[in-house]
XYZ file of C-alpha atoms in Angstrom:
485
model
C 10.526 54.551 -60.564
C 9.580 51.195 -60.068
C 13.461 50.025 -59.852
C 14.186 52.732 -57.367
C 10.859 51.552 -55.089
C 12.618 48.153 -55.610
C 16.037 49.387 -54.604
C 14.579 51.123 -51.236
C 12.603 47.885 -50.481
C 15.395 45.688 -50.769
C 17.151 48.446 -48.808
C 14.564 47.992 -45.911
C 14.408 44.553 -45.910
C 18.094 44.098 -45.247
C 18.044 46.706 -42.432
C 15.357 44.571 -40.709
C 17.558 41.529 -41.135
C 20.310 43.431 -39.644
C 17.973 45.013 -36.423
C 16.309 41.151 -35.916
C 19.760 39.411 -35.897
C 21.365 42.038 -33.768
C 18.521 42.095 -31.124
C 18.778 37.925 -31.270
C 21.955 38.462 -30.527
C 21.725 40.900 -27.764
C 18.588 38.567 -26.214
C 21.255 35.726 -26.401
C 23.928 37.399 -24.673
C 21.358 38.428 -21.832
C 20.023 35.020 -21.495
C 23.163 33.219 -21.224
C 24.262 36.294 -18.729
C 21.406 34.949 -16.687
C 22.428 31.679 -17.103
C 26.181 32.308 -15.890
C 25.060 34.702 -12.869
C 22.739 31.935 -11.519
C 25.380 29.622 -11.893
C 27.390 31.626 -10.566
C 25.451 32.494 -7.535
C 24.816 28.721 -7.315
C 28.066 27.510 -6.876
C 29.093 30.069 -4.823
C 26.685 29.160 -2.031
C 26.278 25.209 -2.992
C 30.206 25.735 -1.880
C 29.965 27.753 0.947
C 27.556 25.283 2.622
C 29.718 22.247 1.479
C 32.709 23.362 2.416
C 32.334 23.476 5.869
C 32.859 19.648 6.698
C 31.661 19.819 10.168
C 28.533 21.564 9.266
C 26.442 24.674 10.420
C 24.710 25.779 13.070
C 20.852 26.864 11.767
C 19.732 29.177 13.948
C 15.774 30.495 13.518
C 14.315 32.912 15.182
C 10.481 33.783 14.664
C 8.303 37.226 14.355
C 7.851 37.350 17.772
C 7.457 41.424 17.629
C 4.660 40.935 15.853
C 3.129 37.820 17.741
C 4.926 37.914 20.724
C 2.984 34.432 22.303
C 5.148 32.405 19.166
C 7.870 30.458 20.404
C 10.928 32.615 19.758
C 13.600 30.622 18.469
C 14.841 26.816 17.203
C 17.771 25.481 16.987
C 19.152 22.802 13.912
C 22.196 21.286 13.057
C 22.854 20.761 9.803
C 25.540 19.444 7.505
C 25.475 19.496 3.452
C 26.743 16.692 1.097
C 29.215 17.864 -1.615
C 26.831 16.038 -4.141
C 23.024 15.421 -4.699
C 22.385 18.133 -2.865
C 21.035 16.233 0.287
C 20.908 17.579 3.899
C 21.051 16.130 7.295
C 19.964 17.453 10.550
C 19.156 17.226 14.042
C 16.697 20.027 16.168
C 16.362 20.826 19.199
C 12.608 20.915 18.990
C 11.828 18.034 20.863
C 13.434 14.708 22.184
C 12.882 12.754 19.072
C 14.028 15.060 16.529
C 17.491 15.572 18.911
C 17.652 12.250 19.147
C 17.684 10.941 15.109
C 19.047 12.583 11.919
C 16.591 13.636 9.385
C 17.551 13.451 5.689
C 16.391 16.320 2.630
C 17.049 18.066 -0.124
C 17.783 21.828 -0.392
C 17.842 23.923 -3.671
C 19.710 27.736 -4.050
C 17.907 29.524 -6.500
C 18.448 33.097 -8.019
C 15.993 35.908 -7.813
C 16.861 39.313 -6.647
C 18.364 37.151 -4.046
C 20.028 33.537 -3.852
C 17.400 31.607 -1.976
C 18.270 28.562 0.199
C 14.908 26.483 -0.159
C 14.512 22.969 2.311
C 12.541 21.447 -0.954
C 11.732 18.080 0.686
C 10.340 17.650 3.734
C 12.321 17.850 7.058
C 12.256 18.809 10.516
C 11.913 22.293 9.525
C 8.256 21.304 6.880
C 7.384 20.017 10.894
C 8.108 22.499 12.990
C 6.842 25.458 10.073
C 3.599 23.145 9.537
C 0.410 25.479 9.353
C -1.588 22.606 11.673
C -0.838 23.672 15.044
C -2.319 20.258 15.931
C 0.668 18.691 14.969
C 3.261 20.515 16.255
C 1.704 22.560 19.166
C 2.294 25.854 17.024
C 0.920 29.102 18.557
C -2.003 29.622 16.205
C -3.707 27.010 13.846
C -3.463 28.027 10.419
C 0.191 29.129 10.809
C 2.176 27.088 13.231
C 5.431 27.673 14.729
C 5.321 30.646 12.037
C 8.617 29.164 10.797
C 9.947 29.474 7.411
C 12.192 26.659 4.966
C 12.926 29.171 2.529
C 15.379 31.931 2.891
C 16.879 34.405 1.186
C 20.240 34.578 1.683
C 21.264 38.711 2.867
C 24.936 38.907 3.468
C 28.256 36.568 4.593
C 30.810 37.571 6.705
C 34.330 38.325 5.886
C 35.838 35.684 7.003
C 32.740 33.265 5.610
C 32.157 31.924 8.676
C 28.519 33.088 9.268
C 25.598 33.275 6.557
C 22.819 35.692 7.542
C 19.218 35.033 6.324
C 15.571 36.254 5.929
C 12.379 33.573 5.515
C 10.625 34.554 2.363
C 7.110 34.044 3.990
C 6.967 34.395 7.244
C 9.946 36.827 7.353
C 11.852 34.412 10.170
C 15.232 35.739 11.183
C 17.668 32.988 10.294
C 21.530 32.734 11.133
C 24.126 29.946 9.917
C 27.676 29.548 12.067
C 30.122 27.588 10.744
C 30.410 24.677 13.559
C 33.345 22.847 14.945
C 33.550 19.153 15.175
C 32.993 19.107 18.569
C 29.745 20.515 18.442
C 29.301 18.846 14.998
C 30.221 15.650 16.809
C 27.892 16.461 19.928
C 24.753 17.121 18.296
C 24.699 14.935 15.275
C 26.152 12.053 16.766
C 25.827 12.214 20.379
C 22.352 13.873 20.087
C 22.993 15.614 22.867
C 19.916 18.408 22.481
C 18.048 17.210 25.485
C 21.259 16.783 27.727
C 21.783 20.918 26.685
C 18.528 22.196 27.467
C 18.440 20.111 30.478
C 21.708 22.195 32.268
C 20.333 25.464 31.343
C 16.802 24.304 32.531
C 18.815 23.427 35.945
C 20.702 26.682 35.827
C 17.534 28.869 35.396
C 15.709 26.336 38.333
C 14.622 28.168 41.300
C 16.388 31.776 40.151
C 13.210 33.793 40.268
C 15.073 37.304 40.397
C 17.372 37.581 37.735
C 19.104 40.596 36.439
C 21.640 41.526 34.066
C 24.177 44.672 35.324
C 25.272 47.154 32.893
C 27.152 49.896 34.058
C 25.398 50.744 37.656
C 22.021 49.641 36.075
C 20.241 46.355 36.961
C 17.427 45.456 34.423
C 15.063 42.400 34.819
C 15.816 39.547 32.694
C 13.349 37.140 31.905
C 14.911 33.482 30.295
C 11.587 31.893 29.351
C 13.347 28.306 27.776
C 9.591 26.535 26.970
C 8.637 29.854 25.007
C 12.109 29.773 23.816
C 12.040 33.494 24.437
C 14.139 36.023 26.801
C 12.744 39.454 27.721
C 14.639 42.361 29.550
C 12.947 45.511 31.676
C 14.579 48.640 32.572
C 12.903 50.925 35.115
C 13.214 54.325 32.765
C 10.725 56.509 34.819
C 7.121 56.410 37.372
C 5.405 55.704 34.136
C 7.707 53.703 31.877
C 9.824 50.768 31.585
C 11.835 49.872 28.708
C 11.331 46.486 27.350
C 13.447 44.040 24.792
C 11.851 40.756 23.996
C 13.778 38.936 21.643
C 13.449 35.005 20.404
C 16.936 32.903 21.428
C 18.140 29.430 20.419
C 21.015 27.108 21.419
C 24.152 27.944 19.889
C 26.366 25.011 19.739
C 26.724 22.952 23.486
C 27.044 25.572 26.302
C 25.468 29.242 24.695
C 22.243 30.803 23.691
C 22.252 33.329 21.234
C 19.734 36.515 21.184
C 18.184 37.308 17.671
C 18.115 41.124 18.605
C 21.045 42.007 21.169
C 19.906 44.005 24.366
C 21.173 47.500 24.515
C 21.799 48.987 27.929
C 24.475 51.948 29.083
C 25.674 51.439 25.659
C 26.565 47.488 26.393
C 25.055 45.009 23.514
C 24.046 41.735 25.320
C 23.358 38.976 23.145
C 24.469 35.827 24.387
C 23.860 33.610 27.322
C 26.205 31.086 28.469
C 26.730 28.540 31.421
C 30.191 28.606 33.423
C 30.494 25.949 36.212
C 26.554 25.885 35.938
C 25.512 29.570 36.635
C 24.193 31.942 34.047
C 26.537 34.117 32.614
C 25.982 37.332 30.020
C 27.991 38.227 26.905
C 28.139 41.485 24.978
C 28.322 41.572 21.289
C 32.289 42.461 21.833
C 32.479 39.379 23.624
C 32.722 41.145 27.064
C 31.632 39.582 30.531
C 28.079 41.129 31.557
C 27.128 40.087 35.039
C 24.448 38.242 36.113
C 22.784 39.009 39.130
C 20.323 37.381 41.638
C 17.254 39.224 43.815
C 14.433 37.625 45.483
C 12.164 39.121 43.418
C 12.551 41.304 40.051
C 13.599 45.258 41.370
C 10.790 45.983 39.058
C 7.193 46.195 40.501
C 4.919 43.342 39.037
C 1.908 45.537 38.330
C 4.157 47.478 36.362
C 5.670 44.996 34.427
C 2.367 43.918 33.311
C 0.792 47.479 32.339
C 3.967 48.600 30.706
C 3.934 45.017 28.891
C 7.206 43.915 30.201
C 5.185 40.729 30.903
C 2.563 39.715 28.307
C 0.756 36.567 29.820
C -0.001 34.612 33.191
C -0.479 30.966 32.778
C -2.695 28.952 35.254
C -2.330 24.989 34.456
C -5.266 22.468 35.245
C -4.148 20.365 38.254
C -8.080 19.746 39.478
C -8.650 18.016 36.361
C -5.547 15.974 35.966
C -6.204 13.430 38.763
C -9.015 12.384 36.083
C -6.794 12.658 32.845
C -3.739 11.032 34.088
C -1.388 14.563 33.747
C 1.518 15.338 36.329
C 0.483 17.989 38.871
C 2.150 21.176 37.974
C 0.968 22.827 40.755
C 1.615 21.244 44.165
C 4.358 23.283 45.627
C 2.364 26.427 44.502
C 1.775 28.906 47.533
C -1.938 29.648 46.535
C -2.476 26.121 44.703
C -5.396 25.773 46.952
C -7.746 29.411 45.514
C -5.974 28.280 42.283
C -7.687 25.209 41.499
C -10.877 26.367 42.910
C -10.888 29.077 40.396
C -10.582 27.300 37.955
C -13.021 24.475 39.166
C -15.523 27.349 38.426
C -14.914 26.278 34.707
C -14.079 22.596 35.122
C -17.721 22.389 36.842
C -19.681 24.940 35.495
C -21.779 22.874 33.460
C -23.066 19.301 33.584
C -22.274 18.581 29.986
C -18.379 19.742 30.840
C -18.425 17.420 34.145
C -19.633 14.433 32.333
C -16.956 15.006 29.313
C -14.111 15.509 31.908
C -14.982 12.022 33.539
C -15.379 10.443 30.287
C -12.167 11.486 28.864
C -13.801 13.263 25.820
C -12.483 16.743 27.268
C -9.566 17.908 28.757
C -8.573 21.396 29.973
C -4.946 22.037 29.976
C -4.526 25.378 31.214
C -5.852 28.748 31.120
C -3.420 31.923 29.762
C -4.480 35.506 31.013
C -2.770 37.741 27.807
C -2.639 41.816 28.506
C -2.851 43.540 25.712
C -1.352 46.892 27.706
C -1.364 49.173 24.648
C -5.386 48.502 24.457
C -5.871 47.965 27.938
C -7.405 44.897 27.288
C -6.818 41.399 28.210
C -8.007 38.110 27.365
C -8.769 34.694 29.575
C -8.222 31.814 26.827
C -10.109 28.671 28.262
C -6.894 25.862 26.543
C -8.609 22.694 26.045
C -9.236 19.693 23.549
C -11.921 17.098 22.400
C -11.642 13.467 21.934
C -11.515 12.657 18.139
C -12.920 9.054 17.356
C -12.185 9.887 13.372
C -8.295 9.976 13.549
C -6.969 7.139 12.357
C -6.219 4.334 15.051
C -8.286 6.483 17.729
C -7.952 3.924 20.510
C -10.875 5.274 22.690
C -11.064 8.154 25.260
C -9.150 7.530 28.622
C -7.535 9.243 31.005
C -4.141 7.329 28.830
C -5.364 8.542 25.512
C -2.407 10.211 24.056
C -2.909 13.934 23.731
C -2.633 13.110 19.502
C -6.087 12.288 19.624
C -7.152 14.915 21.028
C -8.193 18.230 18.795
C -7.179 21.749 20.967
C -9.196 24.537 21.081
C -9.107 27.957 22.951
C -12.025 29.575 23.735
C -11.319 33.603 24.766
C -12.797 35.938 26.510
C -12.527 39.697 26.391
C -12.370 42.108 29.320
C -11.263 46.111 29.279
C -9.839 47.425 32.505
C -8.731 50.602 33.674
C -6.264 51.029 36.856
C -5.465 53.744 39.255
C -2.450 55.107 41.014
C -2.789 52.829 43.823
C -2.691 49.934 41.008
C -5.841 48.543 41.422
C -7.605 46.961 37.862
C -11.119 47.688 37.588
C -12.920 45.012 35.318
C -15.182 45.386 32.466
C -16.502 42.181 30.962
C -17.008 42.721 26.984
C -17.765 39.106 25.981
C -16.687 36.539 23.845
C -13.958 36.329 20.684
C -14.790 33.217 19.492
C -18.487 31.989 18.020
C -18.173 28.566 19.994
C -17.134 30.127 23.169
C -20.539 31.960 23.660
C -22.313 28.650 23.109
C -21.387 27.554 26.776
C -22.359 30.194 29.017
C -22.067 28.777 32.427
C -18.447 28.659 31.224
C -18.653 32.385 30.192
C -20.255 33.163 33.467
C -17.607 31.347 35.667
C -15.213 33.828 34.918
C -17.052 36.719 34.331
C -18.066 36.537 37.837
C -14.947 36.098 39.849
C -13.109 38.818 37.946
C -15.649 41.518 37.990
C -16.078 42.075 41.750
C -13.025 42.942 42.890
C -10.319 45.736 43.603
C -7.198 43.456 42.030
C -3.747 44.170 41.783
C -0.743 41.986 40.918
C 2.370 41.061 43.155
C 4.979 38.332 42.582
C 5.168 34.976 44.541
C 7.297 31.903 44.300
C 7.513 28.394 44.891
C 11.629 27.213 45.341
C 11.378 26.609 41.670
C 9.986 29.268 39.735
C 8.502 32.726 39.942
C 5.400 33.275 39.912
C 1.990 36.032 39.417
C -0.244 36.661 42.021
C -3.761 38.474 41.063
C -5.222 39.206 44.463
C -7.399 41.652 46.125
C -6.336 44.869 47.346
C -9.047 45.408 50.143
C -8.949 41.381 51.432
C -5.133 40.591 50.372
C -7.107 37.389 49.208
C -5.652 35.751 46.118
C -7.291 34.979 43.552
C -5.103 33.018 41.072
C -1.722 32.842 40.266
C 0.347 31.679 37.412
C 3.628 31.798 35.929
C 4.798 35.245 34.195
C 6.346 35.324 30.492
């Protein structure tokens, strides 16, 4: 018996020898068919993103359905070594990074999906940095609400386009294969500013523009500062369609939609400039005409309670002979009930007069944002303190770079209801931020003018730009305006 117990244990013993090296042989086999698919993947991208010797064009395009007061888009050039994994590139975020390249590193990494990951910090780590102070991002805490990670989704056939999707902030992210001219223009000529700058003088002065599809005209909106473009068509009494969508320069002389427009079946999705004027693509590549009315066909009451328009914005001239800005405002119809309004806050308190003067405040601007679905809005007060603590703080003056200055928005809530005649009625429900009920005349200054009052909205211009007029009904008096977006 004993022999036979031995026989069956030995018997055992080798089948668990067997099972062990066949399952370290199997875990082997899957670990180095990791190994080869993420090298694999690796050098299939690393490639792709070498191979093009001009470079790419980055495309990146914000949330802005969710948080529609982000800027919507930003544009990069970019070109990959073939070794070491370094990247250079050029944005069009502002005159200095359009003007010099910017070296990094990138990484591709395996998941579920290759990732393309910016790993050392670049123009993107700027423009995607969480401290709105630095980079003048809509919300402190998350910036610009960029991304420098991406997963990589799809190519296209002919491996000219890469399409991505930010891992964090879920960005929208394109990659075109560039030519050497625009390779040429952007990273060597820096020619950013000199692109912006044409459209900028294209879009000058054209306060009514529309794009035509089929018999059809619907409102088009190019807002270039929000670096957003938003289209209304009238559906019905009560309704308006509405497509806001983020854009960004593609290449020298087109700016591409993140979400194409769909009207009468036509996909618009680019805007380009020929011999200066503003001209429409579809996704087919098709003409779409561009047309120009004195004002949008579209009432402006209307735009705003459908949401077709999300925010007015009133700037701060009556402050700026103090802080040294550039008047925004002179050639403004009503610049004169304008600035007194907001004098009402500039003066509304001692303490506030006596910072102003000193330099240890300054207002910028105030931003009226509907929120239509809630009928709600909210008046944000945009302004900053003098900060002694940052390092070389040179003192406050009217020359003080805005750097040293720390920006703050203080907002304040009103409901409102409207009738068929499209007059607001105001209801004044207080403060959304702790420190903004801690000045009260400020609180009061507003709460005041808007309350009394049967106001409705109409469009005005200057030769320039289009602009908001909130006025009373009963008086025709004005009571601000601002520009639309």
């Amino acid at each position: 018996m004993k022999t036979k117990s031995l026989i069956n244990t030995i018997y055992v013993a080798a089948a668990a020898l067997l099972f062990l090296g066949s399952c370290e042989k199997e875990s082997g086999d899957l670990r180095n068919y990791a190994t080869e698919k993420i090298d694999a993947n690796f050098q299939k991208y690393d490639s792709l993103l070498t191979s093009s010797k001009a470079g790419w064009k980055f495309l990146a395009y914000p949330n802005i359905a969710e948080f529609p007061s982000n800027k919507g888009g930003f544009s990069f050039m970019m070109k990959f070594a073939e070794k070491d994994q370094r990247v250079t590139m050029v944005s069009d975020f502002d005159s200095e990074m359009g003007g010099k390249v910017s070296e990094s590193k990138y990484t591709i990494k395996f998941t579920s999906l290759s990732t393309l990951s910016f790993s050392t910090y670049s123009y993107i780590h700027h423009i995607a940095d969480p401290n709105s102070m630095v980079n003048g991002g809509e919300k402190l805490g998350w910036g610009n609400r960029l991304d420098f990670e991406y997963s990589i989704l799809k190519t296209s056939a002919n491996q000219d386009t890469i399409y991505l999707k930010g891992n964090l902030q879920a960005t929208d992210a394109i990659m075109i294969r560039a030519s050497e001219q625009e390779s040429n223009a952007l990273l060597n000529q820096f020619q950013y500013e000199d692109i912006k700058a044409k459209f900028a003088k294209a879009v000058d002065g054209k306060v009514g523009l529309h794009v035509k599809t089929g018999n059809n005209l619907s409102v088009m909106t190019l807002s270039l500062d929000q670096r957003q473009i938003v289209f209304a068509k009238d559906v019905s009494e009560d309704s308006v369609y509405i497509h806001r969508t983020g854009i960004a320069y593609n290449g020298t002389n087109s700016i591409l939609l993140n979400k194409p427009f769909n009207s009468d079946g036509i996909m618009v999705s680019e805007i380009f400039l020929e011999n200066g004027k503003l001209v429409a693509k579809d996704t087919k590549g098709t003409i779409v005409p561009v047309e120009e009315r004195e004002f949008p066909i579209i009432p402006a009451f209307k735009m705003y309670r459908t949401g077709a328009y999300s925010t007015i914005r009133i700037p701060y001239d009556n402050t700026r002979w103090i802080t040294g800005y550039k008047a925004e405002t002179l050639d403004w119809p009503h610049r004169t009930q304008v600035q007194y309004f907001l004098g009402e806050t500039a003066g509304a308190d001692l303490g506030i007069i006596l910072g102003v003067i000193s330099a240890q405040i300054r207002f910028y601007d105030v931003t009226v944002q509907f929120k239509a679905a809630q009928r709600r809005f909210l008046l944000n007060i945009n302004f900053g303190f003098y900060d002694p603590d940052r390092p070389n703080a040179p003192g406050a003056s009217y020359r003080t770079s805005d750097d040293f200055y720390d920006r703050f928005t203080f907002p304040y809530q009103y409901r409102y209801t409207y009738n068929q005649d499209e007059v607001f009625t105001m209801y004044y429900e207080g403060p959304q931020f702790v420190y903004a009920a801690q000045l009260p005349n400020l609180k009061n200054a507003f709460k005041n003018s808007l309350i009394d009052g049967q106001y409705s909205l109409k469009y005005t211009k200057t030769n320039k730009e289009l602009l908001i007029a909130f006025y009373d009904k009963r008086t025709g008096n004005v009571l601000f305006e601002g520009q639309p977006y």
